[in-house]
Short mmCIF file of N, CA, C and O in Angstrom, two decimals:
data_model
loop_
_atom_site.label_atom_id
_atom_site.label_comp_id
_atom_site.label_asym_id
_atom_site.label_seq_id
_atom_site.Cartn_x
_atom_site.Cartn_y
_atom_site.Cartn_z
N MET O 1 -10.17 -4.98 -15.69
CA MET O 1 -8.94 -4.24 -15.54
C MET O 1 -8.70 -4.00 -14.06
O MET O 1 -9.62 -3.85 -13.29
N SER O 2 -7.43 -3.94 -13.65
CA SER O 2 -7.12 -3.68 -12.26
C SER O 2 -6.05 -2.60 -12.16
O SER O 2 -5.29 -2.38 -13.10
N GLN O 3 -6.04 -1.95 -11.01
CA GLN O 3 -5.05 -0.92 -10.73
C GLN O 3 -4.48 -1.20 -9.35
O GLN O 3 -5.14 -1.82 -8.51
N ILE O 4 -3.29 -0.70 -9.10
CA ILE O 4 -2.60 -0.96 -7.84
C ILE O 4 -2.54 0.34 -7.05
O ILE O 4 -2.15 1.39 -7.58
N TYR O 5 -2.92 0.25 -5.79
CA TYR O 5 -2.93 1.40 -4.88
C TYR O 5 -2.17 1.07 -3.60
O TYR O 5 -2.09 -0.10 -3.22
N ALA O 6 -1.67 2.10 -2.94
CA ALA O 6 -1.06 1.98 -1.63
C ALA O 6 -1.88 2.84 -0.67
O ALA O 6 -2.17 4.00 -0.96
N THR O 7 -2.28 2.27 0.45
CA THR O 7 -3.04 3.02 1.44
C THR O 7 -2.35 2.93 2.80
O THR O 7 -1.78 1.91 3.15
N ALA O 8 -2.41 4.04 3.52
CA ALA O 8 -1.87 4.11 4.88
C ALA O 8 -3.02 4.19 5.85
O ALA O 8 -3.87 5.07 5.74
N THR O 9 -3.05 3.26 6.79
CA THR O 9 -4.09 3.22 7.81
C THR O 9 -3.46 3.48 9.17
O THR O 9 -2.44 2.88 9.52
N HIS O 10 -4.06 4.38 9.95
CA HIS O 10 -3.59 4.67 11.29
C HIS O 10 -3.89 3.46 12.17
O HIS O 10 -5.03 2.99 12.23
N LEU O 11 -2.86 2.92 12.82
CA LEU O 11 -3.01 1.68 13.58
C LEU O 11 -4.00 1.81 14.74
O LEU O 11 -4.77 0.90 14.99
N ALA O 12 -3.99 2.93 15.43
CA ALA O 12 -4.85 3.08 16.61
C ALA O 12 -6.32 3.32 16.25
O ALA O 12 -7.21 2.81 16.92
N THR O 13 -6.57 4.06 15.17
CA THR O 13 -7.94 4.43 14.86
C THR O 13 -8.55 3.64 13.70
O THR O 13 -9.76 3.61 13.55
N GLY O 14 -7.69 3.04 12.86
CA GLY O 14 -8.19 2.32 11.69
C GLY O 14 -8.57 3.24 10.54
O GLY O 14 -9.09 2.79 9.53
N GLU O 15 -8.30 4.53 10.68
CA GLU O 15 -8.65 5.51 9.65
C GLU O 15 -7.62 5.49 8.52
O GLU O 15 -6.41 5.50 8.76
N VAL O 16 -8.10 5.47 7.29
CA VAL O 16 -7.21 5.60 6.13
C VAL O 16 -6.80 7.06 6.03
O VAL O 16 -7.65 7.93 5.90
N VAL O 17 -5.50 7.32 6.14
CA VAL O 17 -5.03 8.69 6.18
C VAL O 17 -4.32 9.13 4.90
O VAL O 17 -4.11 10.32 4.69
N GLN O 18 -3.95 8.16 4.04
CA GLN O 18 -3.30 8.52 2.79
C GLN O 18 -3.48 7.40 1.78
O GLN O 18 -3.44 6.23 2.13
N THR O 19 -3.67 7.78 0.51
CA THR O 19 -3.76 6.82 -0.59
C THR O 19 -2.87 7.32 -1.72
O THR O 19 -2.92 8.49 -2.08
N LEU O 20 -2.05 6.41 -2.24
CA LEU O 20 -1.18 6.72 -3.37
C LEU O 20 -1.58 5.83 -4.55
O LEU O 20 -1.93 4.67 -4.36
N GLY O 21 -1.49 6.36 -5.75
CA GLY O 21 -1.77 5.53 -6.92
C GLY O 21 -2.75 6.20 -7.84
O GLY O 21 -3.19 7.32 -7.60
N PRO O 22 -3.09 5.54 -8.90
CA PRO O 22 -2.80 4.14 -9.22
C PRO O 22 -1.41 3.95 -9.82
O PRO O 22 -0.82 4.89 -10.37
N PHE O 23 -0.90 2.72 -9.69
CA PHE O 23 0.39 2.32 -10.22
C PHE O 23 0.20 1.16 -11.17
O PHE O 23 -0.80 0.45 -11.11
N ASN O 24 1.20 0.95 -12.02
CA ASN O 24 1.14 -0.16 -12.98
C ASN O 24 1.62 -1.47 -12.39
O ASN O 24 1.24 -2.54 -12.87
N THR O 25 2.51 -1.41 -11.39
CA THR O 25 3.06 -2.63 -10.80
C THR O 25 3.06 -2.53 -9.28
O THR O 25 3.07 -1.42 -8.71
N LEU O 26 3.09 -3.68 -8.63
CA LEU O 26 3.21 -3.71 -7.17
C LEU O 26 4.54 -3.10 -6.73
O LEU O 26 4.60 -2.39 -5.73
N HIS O 27 5.59 -3.36 -7.50
CA HIS O 27 6.90 -2.81 -7.17
C HIS O 27 6.88 -1.28 -7.19
O HIS O 27 7.43 -0.63 -6.29
N ALA O 28 6.27 -0.70 -8.20
CA ALA O 28 6.19 0.76 -8.29
C ALA O 28 5.43 1.34 -7.10
O ALA O 28 5.80 2.39 -6.57
N ALA O 29 4.39 0.67 -6.67
CA ALA O 29 3.61 1.15 -5.51
C ALA O 29 4.44 1.07 -4.24
O ALA O 29 4.45 2.01 -3.44
N ARG O 30 5.15 -0.03 -4.04
CA ARG O 30 6.00 -0.16 -2.84
C ARG O 30 7.12 0.88 -2.86
O ARG O 30 7.44 1.48 -1.83
N ALA O 31 7.69 1.14 -4.04
CA ALA O 31 8.75 2.15 -4.14
C ALA O 31 8.21 3.54 -3.81
O ALA O 31 8.90 4.33 -3.16
N ALA O 32 7.00 3.84 -4.22
CA ALA O 32 6.39 5.14 -3.91
C ALA O 32 6.16 5.30 -2.41
O ALA O 32 6.34 6.39 -1.85
N VAL O 33 5.78 4.22 -1.75
CA VAL O 33 5.59 4.27 -0.29
C VAL O 33 6.93 4.53 0.39
O VAL O 33 7.02 5.37 1.29
N VAL O 34 7.97 3.84 -0.04
CA VAL O 34 9.30 4.04 0.54
C VAL O 34 9.73 5.50 0.38
O VAL O 34 10.25 6.11 1.30
N GLU O 35 9.46 6.07 -0.78
CA GLU O 35 9.79 7.48 -1.02
C GLU O 35 8.97 8.39 -0.11
O GLU O 35 9.49 9.36 0.45
N ALA O 36 7.69 8.10 0.07
CA ALA O 36 6.83 8.93 0.91
C ALA O 36 7.24 8.85 2.38
O ALA O 36 7.20 9.85 3.10
N VAL O 37 7.65 7.65 2.82
CA VAL O 37 8.02 7.44 4.22
C VAL O 37 9.43 7.95 4.50
O VAL O 37 9.73 8.42 5.59
N GLY O 38 10.29 7.82 3.51
CA GLY O 38 11.66 8.29 3.69
C GLY O 38 12.62 7.26 4.23
O GLY O 38 13.71 7.61 4.67
N GLN O 39 12.23 6.00 4.22
CA GLN O 39 13.12 4.94 4.66
C GLN O 39 12.66 3.60 4.08
O GLN O 39 11.52 3.47 3.66
N VAL O 40 13.58 2.66 4.05
CA VAL O 40 13.26 1.33 3.53
C VAL O 40 12.32 0.63 4.50
O VAL O 40 12.48 0.73 5.72
N LEU O 41 11.34 -0.07 3.96
CA LEU O 41 10.38 -0.81 4.78
C LEU O 41 10.52 -2.30 4.52
O LEU O 41 10.93 -2.72 3.44
N LEU O 42 10.15 -3.10 5.50
CA LEU O 42 10.14 -4.54 5.37
C LEU O 42 8.74 -4.96 4.98
O LEU O 42 7.80 -4.84 5.77
N TRP O 43 8.58 -5.42 3.73
CA TRP O 43 7.27 -5.79 3.20
C TRP O 43 6.98 -7.26 3.46
O TRP O 43 7.84 -8.10 3.30
N GLU O 44 5.76 -7.54 3.84
CA GLU O 44 5.30 -8.90 4.08
C GLU O 44 4.13 -9.19 3.14
O GLU O 44 3.20 -8.40 3.06
N ARG O 45 4.20 -10.33 2.45
CA ARG O 45 3.09 -10.71 1.57
C ARG O 45 1.96 -11.23 2.45
O ARG O 45 2.12 -12.17 3.21
N GLN O 46 0.81 -10.59 2.34
CA GLN O 46 -0.34 -10.98 3.15
C GLN O 46 -1.22 -11.97 2.39
O GLN O 46 -1.67 -12.95 2.94
N ASP O 47 -1.49 -11.69 1.15
CA ASP O 47 -2.28 -12.52 0.25
C ASP O 47 -1.67 -12.35 -1.14
O ASP O 47 -0.88 -11.44 -1.35
N PRO O 48 -2.08 -13.18 -2.12
CA PRO O 48 -1.59 -12.93 -3.48
C PRO O 48 -1.96 -11.51 -3.93
O PRO O 48 -3.11 -11.10 -3.84
N GLY O 49 -0.95 -10.75 -4.33
CA GLY O 49 -1.19 -9.38 -4.79
C GLY O 49 -1.37 -8.36 -3.69
O GLY O 49 -1.76 -7.23 -3.96
N VAL O 50 -1.07 -8.73 -2.44
CA VAL O 50 -1.23 -7.80 -1.31
C VAL O 50 0.03 -7.84 -0.45
O VAL O 50 0.47 -8.91 -0.02
N PHE O 51 0.62 -6.65 -0.22
CA PHE O 51 1.78 -6.53 0.65
C PHE O 51 1.48 -5.51 1.74
O PHE O 51 0.79 -4.52 1.50
N VAL O 52 2.01 -5.74 2.94
CA VAL O 52 1.84 -4.81 4.04
C VAL O 52 3.20 -4.51 4.68
O VAL O 52 4.10 -5.36 4.67
N ALA O 53 3.31 -3.30 5.23
CA ALA O 53 4.51 -2.89 5.96
C ALA O 53 4.08 -1.89 7.01
O ALA O 53 3.22 -1.03 6.77
N GLU O 54 4.67 -1.99 8.19
CA GLU O 54 4.33 -1.07 9.27
C GLU O 54 5.43 -0.04 9.44
O GLU O 54 6.61 -0.35 9.47
N LYS O 55 5.01 1.20 9.51
CA LYS O 55 5.87 2.33 9.88
C LYS O 55 5.06 3.11 10.90
O LYS O 55 4.24 3.96 10.56
N TYR O 56 5.24 2.73 12.18
CA TYR O 56 4.40 3.26 13.25
C TYR O 56 4.30 4.78 13.15
O TYR O 56 5.30 5.44 12.93
N PRO O 57 3.12 5.32 13.25
CA PRO O 57 1.83 4.73 13.65
C PRO O 57 0.97 4.26 12.48
O PRO O 57 -0.23 4.10 12.63
N LEU O 58 1.58 4.05 11.29
CA LEU O 58 0.79 3.68 10.12
C LEU O 58 1.08 2.26 9.66
O LEU O 58 2.20 1.77 9.79
N LEU O 59 0.06 1.64 9.08
CA LEU O 59 0.21 0.37 8.39
C LEU O 59 -0.04 0.65 6.91
O LEU O 59 -1.11 1.12 6.54
N TRP O 60 0.97 0.38 6.09
CA TRP O 60 0.85 0.57 4.65
C TRP O 60 0.41 -0.74 4.01
O TRP O 60 0.91 -1.80 4.36
N ARG O 61 -0.52 -0.64 3.07
CA ARG O 61 -1.03 -1.81 2.35
C ARG O 61 -1.00 -1.50 0.86
O ARG O 61 -1.56 -0.49 0.42
N VAL O 62 -0.33 -2.34 0.11
CA VAL O 62 -0.26 -2.23 -1.34
C VAL O 62 -1.05 -3.39 -1.91
O VAL O 62 -0.81 -4.54 -1.56
N GLU O 63 -2.03 -3.06 -2.77
CA GLU O 63 -2.88 -4.13 -3.30
C GLU O 63 -3.39 -3.79 -4.68
O GLU O 63 -3.50 -2.63 -5.06
N GLU O 64 -3.71 -4.83 -5.40
CA GLU O 64 -4.31 -4.70 -6.72
C GLU O 64 -5.81 -4.68 -6.54
O GLU O 64 -6.38 -5.55 -5.88
N ARG O 65 -6.46 -3.68 -7.11
CA ARG O 65 -7.92 -3.54 -7.02
C ARG O 65 -8.52 -3.70 -8.40
O ARG O 65 -8.03 -3.15 -9.37
N SER O 66 -9.59 -4.45 -8.46
CA SER O 66 -10.30 -4.61 -9.73
C SER O 66 -11.17 -3.39 -9.98
O SER O 66 -11.78 -2.85 -9.06
N THR O 67 -11.21 -2.97 -11.22
CA THR O 67 -12.11 -1.88 -11.61
C THR O 67 -13.07 -2.42 -12.63
O THR O 67 -12.68 -3.09 -13.58
N VAL O 68 -14.32 -2.14 -12.42
CA VAL O 68 -15.36 -2.62 -13.31
C VAL O 68 -15.79 -1.48 -14.22
O VAL O 68 -16.12 -0.39 -13.73
N GLN O 69 -15.76 -1.71 -15.51
CA GLN O 69 -16.19 -0.68 -16.45
C GLN O 69 -17.54 -1.06 -17.03
O GLN O 69 -17.76 -2.20 -17.42
N ALA O 70 -18.44 -0.11 -17.08
CA ALA O 70 -19.79 -0.38 -17.61
C ALA O 70 -19.85 -0.22 -19.10
O ALA O 70 -19.11 0.43 -19.73
#
C-alpha cells in the first residue's frame, strides 16, 4: 500500500520544515500545497510519482511513499 505526502524543505539548510498528508491522489496533495502557500505553483515532474515546486525559501515535494505492513 502507498500513501502520498507533501514535504517542504528549506532550500538553504535542507531541513524539512513541514509535511502534509497523507492524501489519496497526487492532485489532492498538490492542491493542499497550493492552499498552504496561498498561490498557484508551477509543478515539475521529477520522477514517476514525484512532483516538485519552489516557493522560495522552500522546495515542495509531492511523492507517493510505500508503506509496509507486517
